[in-house]
């Protein structure tokens, strides 16, 4: 299968969006930009099309997919028992990088949720994504448009590198602004639980709801979100994370150092060592670039308080450094 790269510059926008939505309506899967990362979309009502997403990505069948809507009202066609708290969050954060896990309506195919009785819903804050969903005539289910286990794609080229020949088209919308996946929050329990941290923080949510918000990973050993148990966001290179005080553990074999203020880092660069900026919007690009250059060791140095000020990015950094043999 040839994967078409569809430009969205002003000259091609109309025909590209038309082509992309026609492909979706004909049961094909296509990648599209959002403000977080690129998604790989299928109609929520087409089970065969959704199966193609799992196949193309090599996604484990027990890992559910987020439904993307273009209008807040669409949530009511997918979920039931939408509480006042959920409504408040939608009012403030939709469209945006927040995904709500709600009770799934039985009309929604269970393959979307990998058999769970819940459904994850988000309204992306991206003109092309919203336009595509609207033209396709139904909410689109869309996981990140990468091969399962590799870093999520933040450019059309990243998608092409992973999925060329496996999907029908990619809508090229340039770089994703946020650069990491959405915050996922479970609203089906009495206290909301953050299943995956992101750029919308626990504090921001707690300020809106005026109640405590729990982080799943920090409070219990139970994995609430099936996807969390898999190794994600990982390059082929070995990633080592140290704080400033552990810098002496710095090893000669390191080929790349990532740091939030590289200009202030007092490490001698050599022809074998690069020092580059650590930033949420370019983090996945750095991991993919390191792999393309054949680097085998990446060192990430974190200043004090980095975690508190960057909960989403910190989570992805730790995940990229994890070695998990159950990775599919
Ligand atoms: P991705 O679409 O690749 O960014 O991954 C979506 C994330 O949301 C994964 O970690 C999933 O496990 C999680 N997710 C999707 N739907 C649900 C759901 N119904 N309940 C809990 N977690 C979900
Ligand atoms: Mg993903």
mmCIF file of C-alpha atoms and ligand atoms in Angstrom:
data_model
loop_
_atom_site.group_PDB
_atom_site.id
_atom_site.type_symbol
_atom_site.label_atom_id
_atom_site.label_comp_id
_atom_site.label_asym_id
_atom_site.label_seq_id
_atom_site.Cartn_x
_atom_site.Cartn_y
_atom_site.Cartn_z
ATOM 1 C CA UNK A 1 0.000 0.000 0.000
ATOM 2 C CA UNK A 2 1.254 3.472 -0.835
ATOM 3 C CA UNK A 3 1.008 5.999 1.999
ATOM 4 C CA UNK A 4 0.055 9.426 0.625
ATOM 5 C CA UNK A 5 1.450 12.523 2.303
ATOM 6 C CA UNK A 6 -1.294 15.165 2.138
ATOM 7 C CA UNK A 7 -0.176 18.782 2.389
ATOM 8 C CA UNK A 8 -2.380 21.216 4.321
ATOM 9 C CA UNK A 9 -0.897 24.447 2.983
ATOM 10 C CA UNK A 10 -3.516 26.907 1.763
ATOM 11 C CA UNK A 11 -3.347 25.662 -1.824
ATOM 12 C CA UNK A 12 -3.935 21.977 -0.917
ATOM 13 C CA UNK A 13 -5.978 22.228 2.309
ATOM 14 C CA UNK A 14 -9.437 21.705 0.804
ATOM 15 C CA UNK A 15 -8.533 18.756 -1.428
ATOM 16 C CA UNK A 16 -6.405 17.093 1.268
ATOM 17 C CA UNK A 17 -9.152 17.287 3.900
ATOM 18 C CA UNK A 18 -11.655 15.992 1.354
ATOM 19 C CA UNK A 19 -9.367 13.077 0.420
ATOM 20 C CA UNK A 20 -8.645 12.246 4.068
ATOM 21 C CA UNK A 21 -12.298 12.235 5.140
ATOM 22 C CA UNK A 22 -13.271 10.174 2.061
ATOM 23 C CA UNK A 23 -10.609 7.599 2.976
ATOM 24 C CA UNK A 24 -11.973 7.417 6.542
ATOM 25 C CA UNK A 25 -15.523 6.959 5.209
ATOM 26 C CA UNK A 26 -14.263 4.149 2.946
ATOM 27 C CA UNK A 27 -12.800 2.217 5.863
ATOM 28 C CA UNK A 28 -9.138 3.246 5.434
ATOM 29 C CA UNK A 29 -6.950 4.463 8.292
ATOM 30 C CA UNK A 30 -5.095 7.771 8.107
ATOM 31 C CA UNK A 31 -2.825 9.805 10.393
ATOM 32 C CA UNK A 32 -3.594 13.404 11.343
ATOM 33 C CA UNK A 33 -2.011 16.120 13.476
ATOM 34 C CA UNK A 34 -3.292 17.189 16.890
ATOM 35 C CA UNK A 35 -1.836 19.644 19.398
ATOM 36 C CA UNK A 36 -0.366 16.753 21.443
ATOM 37 C CA UNK A 37 1.020 14.149 18.981
ATOM 38 C CA UNK A 38 -0.095 12.715 15.603
ATOM 39 C CA UNK A 39 -3.074 10.324 15.822
ATOM 40 C CA UNK A 40 -4.022 7.334 13.650
ATOM 41 C CA UNK A 41 -7.756 7.575 12.991
ATOM 42 C CA UNK A 42 -10.733 5.342 12.224
ATOM 43 C CA UNK A 43 -14.490 5.864 12.604
ATOM 44 C CA UNK A 44 -15.658 4.845 16.064
ATOM 45 C CA UNK A 45 -18.525 2.893 14.482
ATOM 46 C CA UNK A 46 -16.389 0.730 12.132
ATOM 47 C CA UNK A 47 -14.905 -2.320 13.915
ATOM 48 C CA UNK A 48 -13.003 -3.603 10.859
ATOM 49 C CA UNK A 49 -11.373 -0.213 10.425
ATOM 50 C CA UNK A 50 -10.415 -0.099 14.118
ATOM 51 C CA UNK A 51 -8.812 -3.557 13.802
ATOM 52 C CA UNK A 52 -6.577 -2.085 11.081
ATOM 53 C CA UNK A 53 -5.243 0.431 13.622
ATOM 54 C CA UNK A 54 -4.247 -2.336 16.044
ATOM 55 C CA UNK A 55 -2.569 -4.224 13.174
ATOM 56 C CA UNK A 56 -0.691 -1.282 11.674
ATOM 57 C CA UNK A 57 0.697 -0.210 15.065
ATOM 58 C CA UNK A 58 1.258 -3.700 16.433
ATOM 59 C CA UNK A 59 -0.810 -2.460 19.382
ATOM 60 C CA UNK A 60 -1.663 -5.062 22.046
ATOM 61 C CA UNK A 61 -5.384 -5.858 21.815
ATOM 62 C CA UNK A 62 -5.902 -5.092 25.526
ATOM 63 C CA UNK A 63 -4.860 -1.446 25.125
ATOM 64 C CA UNK A 64 -7.936 0.768 24.577
ATOM 65 C CA UNK A 65 -8.059 3.766 22.203
ATOM 66 C CA UNK A 66 -9.139 7.359 22.831
ATOM 67 C CA UNK A 67 -12.232 8.674 20.991
ATOM 68 C CA UNK A 68 -11.788 12.140 19.474
ATOM 69 C CA UNK A 69 -14.823 14.412 19.135
ATOM 70 C CA UNK A 70 -15.346 17.765 17.374
ATOM 71 C CA UNK A 71 -18.221 19.085 19.534
ATOM 72 C CA UNK A 72 -18.678 18.777 23.304
ATOM 73 C CA UNK A 73 -22.240 17.444 22.799
ATOM 74 C CA UNK A 74 -20.818 14.395 21.000
ATOM 75 C CA UNK A 75 -19.683 13.051 24.358
ATOM 76 C CA UNK A 76 -23.307 12.157 25.109
ATOM 77 C CA UNK A 77 -23.487 9.791 22.134
ATOM 78 C CA UNK A 78 -20.519 7.808 23.505
ATOM 79 C CA UNK A 79 -20.771 7.998 27.291
ATOM 80 C CA UNK A 80 -23.432 7.817 29.962
ATOM 81 C CA UNK A 81 -23.645 9.106 33.522
ATOM 82 C CA UNK A 82 -21.626 12.210 32.645
ATOM 83 C CA UNK A 83 -21.301 13.872 36.056
ATOM 84 C CA UNK A 84 -21.244 17.594 36.909
ATOM 85 C CA UNK A 85 -17.521 17.304 37.575
ATOM 86 C CA UNK A 86 -16.928 15.859 34.103
ATOM 87 C CA UNK A 87 -19.039 18.632 32.615
ATOM 88 C CA UNK A 88 -16.970 21.271 34.454
ATOM 89 C CA UNK A 89 -13.747 19.799 33.097
ATOM 90 C CA UNK A 90 -15.137 19.741 29.563
ATOM 91 C CA UNK A 91 -16.242 23.367 29.863
ATOM 92 C CA UNK A 92 -12.755 24.473 30.874
ATOM 93 C CA UNK A 93 -10.431 22.061 29.056
ATOM 94 C CA UNK A 94 -12.292 21.050 25.848
ATOM 95 C CA UNK A 95 -10.886 21.489 23.294
ATOM 96 C CA UNK A 96 -7.506 20.624 24.815
ATOM 97 C CA UNK A 97 -5.012 18.048 26.003
ATOM 98 C CA UNK A 98 -7.286 16.360 28.537
ATOM 99 C CA UNK A 99 -8.891 12.923 28.045
ATOM 100 C CA UNK A 100 -11.812 11.904 30.273
ATOM 101 C CA UNK A 101 -12.487 8.234 31.015
ATOM 102 C CA UNK A 102 -16.281 7.854 31.331
ATOM 103 C CA UNK A 103 -18.840 5.056 31.389
ATOM 104 C CA UNK A 104 -19.176 3.661 27.855
ATOM 105 C CA UNK A 105 -22.567 3.502 26.129
ATOM 106 C CA UNK A 106 -23.256 -0.045 25.013
ATOM 107 C CA UNK A 107 -23.748 1.090 21.388
ATOM 108 C CA UNK A 108 -20.026 1.936 21.214
ATOM 109 C CA UNK A 109 -18.108 -1.107 19.902
ATOM 110 C CA UNK A 110 -16.216 -2.744 22.755
ATOM 111 C CA UNK A 111 -13.052 -3.098 20.595
ATOM 112 C CA UNK A 112 -12.534 0.664 21.111
ATOM 113 C CA UNK A 113 -12.159 0.100 24.840
ATOM 114 C CA UNK A 114 -10.470 -3.307 24.584
ATOM 115 C CA UNK A 115 -13.513 -4.795 26.326
ATOM 116 C CA UNK A 116 -13.655 -2.330 29.255
ATOM 117 C CA UNK A 117 -17.012 -0.791 30.160
ATOM 118 C CA UNK A 118 -15.465 2.692 29.964
ATOM 119 C CA UNK A 119 -14.607 5.026 27.082
ATOM 120 C CA UNK A 120 -11.841 7.629 26.912
ATOM 121 C CA UNK A 121 -12.918 10.876 25.192
ATOM 122 C CA UNK A 122 -10.992 13.979 24.106
ATOM 123 C CA UNK A 123 -11.673 17.027 21.935
ATOM 124 C CA UNK A 124 -8.382 18.030 20.284
ATOM 125 C CA UNK A 125 -7.459 21.704 20.119
ATOM 126 C CA UNK A 126 -6.312 21.598 16.516
ATOM 127 C CA UNK A 127 -8.092 23.016 13.483
ATOM 128 C CA UNK A 128 -7.129 20.190 11.097
ATOM 129 C CA UNK A 129 -8.120 17.445 13.564
ATOM 130 C CA UNK A 130 -11.480 19.084 14.304
ATOM 131 C CA UNK A 131 -12.183 19.661 10.614
ATOM 132 C CA UNK A 132 -11.305 16.046 9.746
ATOM 133 C CA UNK A 133 -13.587 14.668 12.493
ATOM 134 C CA UNK A 134 -16.457 16.870 11.338
ATOM 135 C CA UNK A 135 -16.071 15.947 7.666
ATOM 136 C CA UNK A 136 -15.784 12.248 8.521
ATOM 137 C CA UNK A 137 -19.252 12.435 10.070
ATOM 138 C CA UNK A 138 -18.410 10.545 13.274
ATOM 139 C CA UNK A 139 -16.020 10.658 16.215
ATOM 140 C CA UNK A 140 -12.626 9.186 15.329
ATOM 141 C CA UNK A 141 -10.795 6.732 17.545
ATOM 142 C CA UNK A 142 -7.101 7.531 17.395
ATOM 143 C CA UNK A 143 -4.097 6.251 19.297
ATOM 144 C CA UNK A 144 -0.720 7.854 18.646
ATOM 145 C CA UNK A 145 0.389 7.192 15.037
ATOM 146 C CA UNK A 146 3.599 5.304 15.852
ATOM 147 C CA UNK A 147 4.676 1.687 15.982
ATOM 148 C CA UNK A 148 3.719 0.417 19.450
ATOM 149 C CA UNK A 149 6.597 0.938 21.870
ATOM 150 C CA UNK A 150 8.443 3.626 19.922
ATOM 151 C CA UNK A 151 8.278 7.353 20.774
ATOM 152 C CA UNK A 152 5.032 9.051 19.742
ATOM 153 C CA UNK A 153 5.217 11.023 16.471
ATOM 154 C CA UNK A 154 5.275 14.813 16.577
ATOM 155 C CA UNK A 155 5.861 15.365 12.836
ATOM 156 C CA UNK A 156 4.419 13.811 9.665
ATOM 157 C CA UNK A 157 7.894 12.458 8.885
ATOM 158 C CA UNK A 158 7.941 10.523 12.198
ATOM 159 C CA UNK A 159 4.663 8.869 11.155
ATOM 160 C CA UNK A 160 6.062 8.096 7.706
ATOM 161 C CA UNK A 161 9.170 6.511 9.249
ATOM 162 C CA UNK A 162 7.046 4.146 11.364
ATOM 163 C CA UNK A 163 3.966 3.416 9.263
ATOM 164 C CA UNK A 164 4.809 3.955 5.599
ATOM 165 C CA UNK A 165 3.126 1.217 3.555
ATOM 166 C CA UNK A 166 0.778 0.301 6.431
ATOM 167 C CA UNK A 167 -1.693 3.218 6.342
ATOM 168 C CA UNK A 168 -3.443 5.045 3.497
ATOM 169 C CA UNK A 169 -2.431 8.657 4.157
ATOM 170 C CA UNK A 170 -0.907 11.217 6.498
ATOM 171 C CA UNK A 171 -2.288 14.742 6.802
ATOM 172 C CA UNK A 172 0.796 16.893 7.250
ATOM 173 C CA UNK A 173 0.066 19.650 9.774
ATOM 174 C CA UNK A 174 3.668 20.429 10.735
ATOM 175 C CA UNK A 175 5.044 20.067 14.259
ATOM 176 C CA UNK A 176 2.718 19.317 17.185
ATOM 177 C CA UNK A 177 2.863 22.187 19.677
ATOM 178 C CA UNK A 178 2.618 20.283 22.967
ATOM 179 C CA UNK A 179 4.665 17.255 21.970
ATOM 180 C CA UNK A 180 3.513 14.690 24.581
ATOM 181 C CA UNK A 181 0.223 12.786 24.826
ATOM 182 C CA UNK A 182 -2.846 14.117 26.664
ATOM 183 C CA UNK A 183 -3.474 13.871 30.393
ATOM 184 C CA UNK A 184 -5.862 10.932 30.987
ATOM 185 C CA UNK A 185 -8.200 11.184 33.988
ATOM 186 C CA UNK A 186 -10.637 8.536 35.206
ATOM 187 C CA UNK A 187 -13.945 10.206 36.100
ATOM 188 C CA UNK A 188 -15.791 6.967 36.910
ATOM 189 C CA UNK A 189 -14.541 6.771 40.507
ATOM 190 C CA UNK A 190 -15.632 8.964 43.441
ATOM 191 C CA UNK A 191 -12.288 10.805 43.430
ATOM 192 C CA UNK A 192 -10.874 11.536 39.967
ATOM 193 C CA UNK A 193 -7.708 9.550 39.249
ATOM 194 C CA UNK A 194 -4.974 10.672 36.834
ATOM 195 C CA UNK A 195 -4.058 7.582 34.804
ATOM 196 C CA UNK A 196 -1.481 9.337 32.630
ATOM 197 C CA UNK A 197 0.034 12.726 33.485
ATOM 198 C CA UNK A 198 0.309 15.379 30.780
ATOM 199 C CA UNK A 199 0.472 19.106 30.212
ATOM 200 C CA UNK A 200 -2.835 19.673 32.028
ATOM 201 C CA UNK A 201 -1.684 19.062 35.582
ATOM 202 C CA UNK A 202 -3.341 17.528 38.647
ATOM 203 C CA UNK A 203 -3.224 20.993 40.232
ATOM 204 C CA UNK A 204 -5.066 22.610 37.309
ATOM 205 C CA UNK A 205 -7.794 19.959 37.501
ATOM 206 C CA UNK A 206 -8.009 20.116 41.266
ATOM 207 C CA UNK A 207 -8.400 23.939 41.070
ATOM 208 C CA UNK A 208 -11.408 23.546 38.769
ATOM 209 C CA UNK A 209 -13.081 20.751 40.727
ATOM 210 C CA UNK A 210 -12.154 22.075 44.166
ATOM 211 C CA UNK A 211 -11.262 18.557 45.243
ATOM 212 C CA UNK A 212 -8.231 16.349 45.517
ATOM 213 C CA UNK A 213 -7.082 14.540 42.397
ATOM 214 C CA UNK A 214 -5.123 11.310 42.814
ATOM 215 C CA UNK A 215 -2.222 10.084 40.678
ATOM 216 C CA UNK A 216 -2.742 6.350 39.874
ATOM 217 C CA UNK A 217 0.955 5.495 39.804
ATOM 218 C CA UNK A 218 1.719 7.169 43.121
ATOM 219 C CA UNK A 219 -1.107 5.899 45.288
ATOM 220 C CA UNK A 220 -1.505 2.239 44.487
ATOM 221 C CA UNK A 221 0.117 -0.660 42.740
ATOM 222 C CA UNK A 222 -3.005 -1.237 40.660
ATOM 223 C CA UNK A 223 -2.651 -0.389 36.984
ATOM 224 C CA UNK A 224 -5.872 1.427 36.140
ATOM 225 C CA UNK A 225 -5.029 2.158 32.528
ATOM 226 C CA UNK A 226 -4.108 -0.848 30.420
ATOM 227 C CA UNK A 227 -1.632 1.097 28.293
ATOM 228 C CA UNK A 228 0.427 2.175 31.283
ATOM 229 C CA UNK A 229 1.951 -1.272 31.808
ATOM 230 C CA UNK A 230 3.628 -1.340 28.403
ATOM 231 C CA UNK A 231 6.992 0.155 27.703
ATOM 232 C CA UNK A 232 6.281 3.411 25.877
ATOM 233 C CA UNK A 233 8.103 6.402 24.557
ATOM 234 C CA UNK A 234 11.315 4.426 24.243
ATOM 235 C CA UNK A 235 14.144 4.878 21.758
ATOM 236 C CA UNK A 236 16.523 2.040 20.903
ATOM 237 C CA UNK A 237 19.287 3.888 22.728
ATOM 238 C CA UNK A 238 19.747 3.299 26.450
ATOM 239 C CA UNK A 239 18.415 6.297 28.407
ATOM 240 C CA UNK A 240 20.020 7.166 31.752
ATOM 241 C CA UNK A 241 18.370 9.767 34.010
ATOM 242 C CA UNK A 242 20.411 11.516 36.706
ATOM 243 C CA UNK A 243 19.848 14.563 38.865
ATOM 244 C CA UNK A 244 22.430 17.332 39.136
ATOM 245 C CA UNK A 245 23.969 15.787 42.268
ATOM 246 C CA UNK A 246 24.540 12.454 40.551
ATOM 247 C CA UNK A 247 26.449 14.049 37.709
ATOM 248 C CA UNK A 248 29.674 12.337 38.753
ATOM 249 C CA UNK A 249 28.102 9.092 37.526
ATOM 250 C CA UNK A 250 28.372 10.545 34.048
ATOM 251 C CA UNK A 251 29.975 7.952 31.831
ATOM 252 C CA UNK A 252 32.336 8.266 28.923
ATOM 253 C CA UNK A 253 30.135 6.192 26.651
ATOM 254 C CA UNK A 254 27.409 8.876 26.628
ATOM 255 C CA UNK A 255 26.892 10.340 23.168
ATOM 256 C CA UNK A 256 24.066 12.764 23.915
ATOM 257 C CA UNK A 257 23.165 14.807 26.982
ATOM 258 C CA UNK A 258 19.717 16.421 27.239
ATOM 259 C CA UNK A 259 19.314 19.261 29.740
ATOM 260 C CA UNK A 260 16.696 22.039 30.150
ATOM 261 C CA UNK A 261 19.406 24.731 30.141
ATOM 262 C CA UNK A 262 22.217 23.282 28.036
ATOM 263 C CA UNK A 263 24.075 26.612 27.943
ATOM 264 C CA UNK A 264 24.558 26.403 31.741
ATOM 265 C CA UNK A 265 25.886 22.868 31.743
ATOM 266 C CA UNK A 266 29.555 22.673 32.570
ATOM 267 C CA UNK A 267 30.495 19.508 30.749
ATOM 268 C CA UNK A 268 33.269 19.373 28.246
ATOM 269 C CA UNK A 269 31.929 18.549 24.810
ATOM 270 C CA UNK A 270 33.991 16.368 22.559
ATOM 271 C CA UNK A 271 33.424 15.319 18.993
ATOM 272 C CA UNK A 272 31.691 12.206 20.380
ATOM 273 C CA UNK A 273 29.377 14.095 22.767
ATOM 274 C CA UNK A 274 26.462 16.362 21.880
ATOM 275 C CA UNK A 275 24.574 18.510 24.384
ATOM 276 C CA UNK A 276 21.042 19.497 23.411
ATOM 277 C CA UNK A 277 17.942 21.109 24.849
ATOM 278 C CA UNK A 278 15.518 19.026 26.902
ATOM 279 C CA UNK A 279 12.033 20.409 26.212
ATOM 280 C CA UNK A 280 8.571 18.821 26.150
ATOM 281 C CA UNK A 281 7.777 19.923 22.580
ATOM 282 C CA UNK A 282 10.935 18.352 21.120
ATOM 283 C CA UNK A 283 11.598 15.456 23.518
ATOM 284 C CA UNK A 284 10.289 12.672 21.247
ATOM 285 C CA UNK A 285 12.071 14.217 18.281
ATOM 286 C CA UNK A 286 15.340 14.062 20.254
ATOM 287 C CA UNK A 287 14.813 10.360 21.007
ATOM 288 C CA UNK A 288 14.074 9.584 17.356
ATOM 289 C CA UNK A 289 17.010 11.695 16.195
ATOM 290 C CA UNK A 290 19.343 9.854 18.562
ATOM 291 C CA UNK A 291 18.224 6.532 17.095
ATOM 292 C CA UNK A 292 18.661 7.813 13.540
ATOM 293 C CA UNK A 293 22.238 8.834 14.401
ATOM 294 C CA UNK A 294 22.877 5.389 15.893
ATOM 295 C CA UNK A 295 23.529 6.662 19.440
ATOM 296 C CA UNK A 296 23.503 3.929 22.053
ATOM 297 C CA UNK A 297 23.521 6.001 25.269
ATOM 298 C CA UNK A 298 21.578 9.162 26.117
ATOM 299 C CA UNK A 299 22.035 10.923 29.453
ATOM 300 C CA UNK A 300 19.234 13.164 30.747
ATOM 301 C CA UNK A 301 20.251 15.474 33.593
ATOM 302 C CA UNK A 302 17.410 16.949 35.641
ATOM 303 C CA UNK A 303 17.728 20.005 37.877
ATOM 304 C CA UNK A 304 16.060 20.148 41.311
ATOM 305 C CA UNK A 305 12.268 20.570 41.251
ATOM 306 C CA UNK A 306 12.113 19.460 37.607
ATOM 307 C CA UNK A 307 9.486 16.813 38.381
ATOM 308 C CA UNK A 308 7.195 19.227 40.248
ATOM 309 C CA UNK A 309 7.212 21.700 37.358
ATOM 310 C CA UNK A 310 7.021 19.182 34.501
ATOM 311 C CA UNK A 311 4.852 16.244 35.583
ATOM 312 C CA UNK A 312 3.949 15.102 32.054
ATOM 313 C CA UNK A 313 7.428 15.344 30.596
ATOM 314 C CA UNK A 314 8.992 13.811 33.726
ATOM 315 C CA UNK A 315 6.692 10.782 33.356
ATOM 316 C CA UNK A 316 7.747 10.332 29.693
ATOM 317 C CA UNK A 317 11.438 10.686 30.589
ATOM 318 C CA UNK A 318 11.123 7.935 33.226
ATOM 319 C CA UNK A 319 9.199 5.734 30.780
ATOM 320 C CA UNK A 320 11.853 6.181 28.110
ATOM 321 C CA UNK A 321 14.453 4.967 30.597
ATOM 322 C CA UNK A 322 12.497 1.908 31.745
ATOM 323 C CA UNK A 323 13.533 -1.487 30.524
ATOM 324 C CA UNK A 324 10.546 -3.778 30.426
ATOM 325 C CA UNK A 325 10.920 -7.230 28.972
ATOM 326 C CA UNK A 326 7.176 -7.588 28.458
ATOM 327 C CA UNK A 327 7.336 -4.913 25.780
ATOM 328 C CA UNK A 328 5.437 -6.309 22.784
HETATM 329 P P1 LIG B 1 -2.506 6.550 23.054
HETATM 330 O O1 LIG B 1 -3.789 6.714 22.345
HETATM 331 O O2 LIG B 1 -1.538 5.705 22.311
HETATM 332 O O3 LIG B 1 -1.967 7.874 23.477
HETATM 333 O O4 LIG B 1 -2.852 5.783 24.399
HETATM 334 C C1 LIG B 1 -4.063 6.007 25.056
HETATM 335 C C2 LIG B 1 -3.898 5.827 26.525
HETATM 336 O O5 LIG B 1 -5.178 6.010 27.142
HETATM 337 C C3 LIG B 1 -3.404 4.431 26.893
HETATM 338 O O6 LIG B 1 -2.547 4.511 28.013
HETATM 339 C C4 LIG B 1 -4.702 3.723 27.237
HETATM 340 O O7 LIG B 1 -4.515 2.642 28.092
HETATM 341 C C5 LIG B 1 -5.517 4.846 27.881
HETATM 342 N N1 LIG B 1 -6.965 4.582 27.746
HETATM 343 C C6 LIG B 1 -7.694 4.616 26.631
HETATM 344 N N2 LIG B 1 -8.990 4.267 26.881
HETATM 345 C C7 LIG B 1 -9.049 3.974 28.197
HETATM 346 C C8 LIG B 1 -10.085 3.526 29.066
HETATM 347 N N3 LIG B 1 -11.325 3.301 28.616
HETATM 348 N N4 LIG B 1 -9.786 3.322 30.356
HETATM 349 C C9 LIG B 1 -8.546 3.547 30.817
HETATM 350 N N5 LIG B 1 -7.512 3.977 30.047
HETATM 351 C C10 LIG B 1 -7.751 4.182 28.748
HETATM 352 MG MG1 LIG B 2 0.556 5.755 22.131
#
